[in-house]
CSV table of C-alpha atoms in Angstrom, one decimal:
chain,number,residue,atom,x,y,z
A,30,MET,CA,-14.3,15.6,-2.2
A,31,PRO,CA,-11.7,12.8,-2.3
A,32,LEU,CA,-12.9,11.2,-5.5
A,33,GLN,CA,-13.4,13.0,-8.8
A,34,LEU,CA,-14.3,10.6,-11.7
A,35,GLY,CA,-13.7,11.9,-15.2
A,36,SER,CA,-14.1,10.3,-18.6
A,37,ARG,CA,-10.7,8.5,-18.4
A,38,THR,CA,-9.0,9.8,-15.3
A,39,ALA,CA,-9.9,9.5,-11.6
A,40,VAL,CA,-8.5,12.2,-9.3
A,41,LEU,CA,-8.0,11.0,-5.8
A,42,GLU,CA,-7.4,13.8,-3.2
A,43,GLY,CA,-6.8,13.9,0.5
A,44,THR,CA,-8.0,10.9,2.5
A,45,VAL,CA,-9.7,8.2,0.3
A,46,THR,CA,-11.8,6.1,2.6
A,47,VAL,CA,-13.5,2.8,2.3
A,48,GLU,CA,-16.7,4.6,1.3
A,49,GLU,CA,-15.0,5.7,-1.9
A,50,ALA,CA,-13.8,2.2,-2.8
A,51,GLU,CA,-17.1,0.9,-4.3
A,52,PRO,CA,-17.8,4.0,-6.5
A,53,LEU,CA,-14.1,3.8,-7.6
A,54,ALA,CA,-14.3,0.1,-8.4
A,55,ALA,CA,-17.5,0.6,-10.4
A,56,TRP,CA,-16.0,3.4,-12.4
A,57,LEU,CA,-12.9,1.3,-13.1
A,58,ARG,CA,-15.0,-1.5,-14.4
A,59,GLN,CA,-16.9,0.8,-16.7
A,60,THR,CA,-13.9,2.8,-18.0
A,61,ALA,CA,-11.6,1.7,-20.8
A,62,GLY,CA,-8.0,2.4,-20.2
A,63,PRO,CA,-8.5,4.1,-16.8
A,64,ARG,CA,-5.9,6.4,-15.3
A,65,VAL,CA,-5.5,7.7,-11.8
A,66,ASN,CA,-4.1,11.1,-10.6
A,67,LEU,CA,-2.7,10.7,-7.1
A,68,ARG,CA,-1.0,14.1,-6.8
A,69,ASP,CA,-3.0,15.3,-3.8
A,70,CYS,CA,-3.9,12.0,-2.2
A,71,SER,CA,-2.6,11.7,1.3
A,72,HIS,CA,-4.2,8.4,2.4
A,73,LEU,CA,-5.5,5.5,0.4
A,74,HIS,CA,-7.7,2.9,2.1
A,75,THR,CA,-6.6,-0.6,1.2
A,76,ALA,CA,-10.0,-1.3,-0.4
A,77,ALA,CA,-9.4,1.5,-2.8
A,78,LEU,CA,-5.9,0.3,-3.4
A,79,GLN,CA,-7.2,-3.2,-4.2
A,80,ALA,CA,-9.7,-1.8,-6.7
A,81,LEU,CA,-6.8,0.1,-8.4
A,82,LEU,CA,-4.6,-3.0,-8.5
A,83,ALA,CA,-7.4,-5.3,-9.8
A,84,ALA,CA,-8.1,-2.8,-12.6
A,85,ARG,CA,-4.4,-2.6,-13.5
A,86,VAL,CA,-4.8,1.2,-13.6
A,87,LYS,CA,-2.1,3.5,-14.9
A,88,VAL,CA,-0.9,6.3,-12.7
A,89,SER,CA,-1.0,9.6,-14.7
A,90,VAL,CA,0.3,11.8,-11.8
A,91,LEU,CA,2.4,10.5,-9.0
A,92,PRO,CA,1.5,11.3,-5.4
A,93,ALA,CA,3.3,14.1,-3.6
A,94,ASP,CA,2.9,12.2,-0.3
A,95,ALA,CA,6.2,10.5,0.5
A,96,PHE,CA,4.8,7.2,1.6
A,97,LEU,CA,2.4,6.8,-1.3
A,98,ARG,CA,5.1,7.8,-3.7
A,99,ALA,CA,7.6,5.4,-2.3
A,100,TRP,CA,5.4,2.4,-1.7
A,101,VAL,CA,2.0,2.6,-3.4
A,102,ALA,CA,2.9,4.2,-6.8
A,103,PRO,CA,5.6,1.6,-7.6
A,104,LEU,CA,3.2,-1.2,-6.8
A,105,LEU,CA,0.5,0.3,-9.1
A,106,GLU,CA,3.0,0.9,-11.8
A,107,ARG,CA,4.3,-2.7,-11.6
A,108,PHE,CA,0.7,-4.1,-12.0
A,109,ALA,CA,-0.4,-1.5,-14.6
A,110,ALA,CA,-1.9,-3.1,-17.7
A,111,THR,CA,0.0,-3.3,-20.9
A,112,PRO,CA,-2.1,-2.7,-24.1
A,113,ASP,CA,-2.7,-6.5,-24.6
A,114,GLN,CA,-3.7,-7.2,-21.0
A,115,LYS,CA,-7.2,-7.1,-19.6
A,116,PRO,CA,-7.9,-5.8,-16.1
A,117,LEU,CA,-7.9,-8.5,-13.4
A,118,ALA,CA,-11.4,-7.3,-12.4
A,119,ASN,CA,-12.8,-8.8,-15.6
A,120,SER,CA,-10.9,-12.0,-15.4
A,121,SER,CA,-13.3,-13.6,-12.9
A,122,LYS,CA,-16.3,-12.8,-15.1
A,123,GLU,CA,-14.7,-14.4,-18.1
A,124,ALA,CA,-13.8,-17.6,-16.2
A,125,SER,CA,-17.4,-18.2,-15.1
C-alpha cells in the first residue's frame, strides 16, 4: 500500500499514484502539523506533490530515491510551514 496515514505522519511508499492524492489531501487538511516520510517512495504523482506543497508539510524522512531526494525533497522543505504559518490549503477557505 503506497499510503499509510498515521496520527501525524503519512508514510508514502513505492509508486504514489493520482488515486492516492485525494485521500492524502483530505488527511493533510484534517491533521495539525502533518509530516511525511518519503524514505521508500519511488514515484510521486504531481497531484500528490501538489497536495503536499499546499499543506506546507514537513519531511520527516528524506527519500532514498535519488530523483526525489535531489528535486522533490528540497522543494517540500522550502515550502514547509513555519510555526506561525498556516497551510496554503486553508488560505482559500479563509478568503471566502
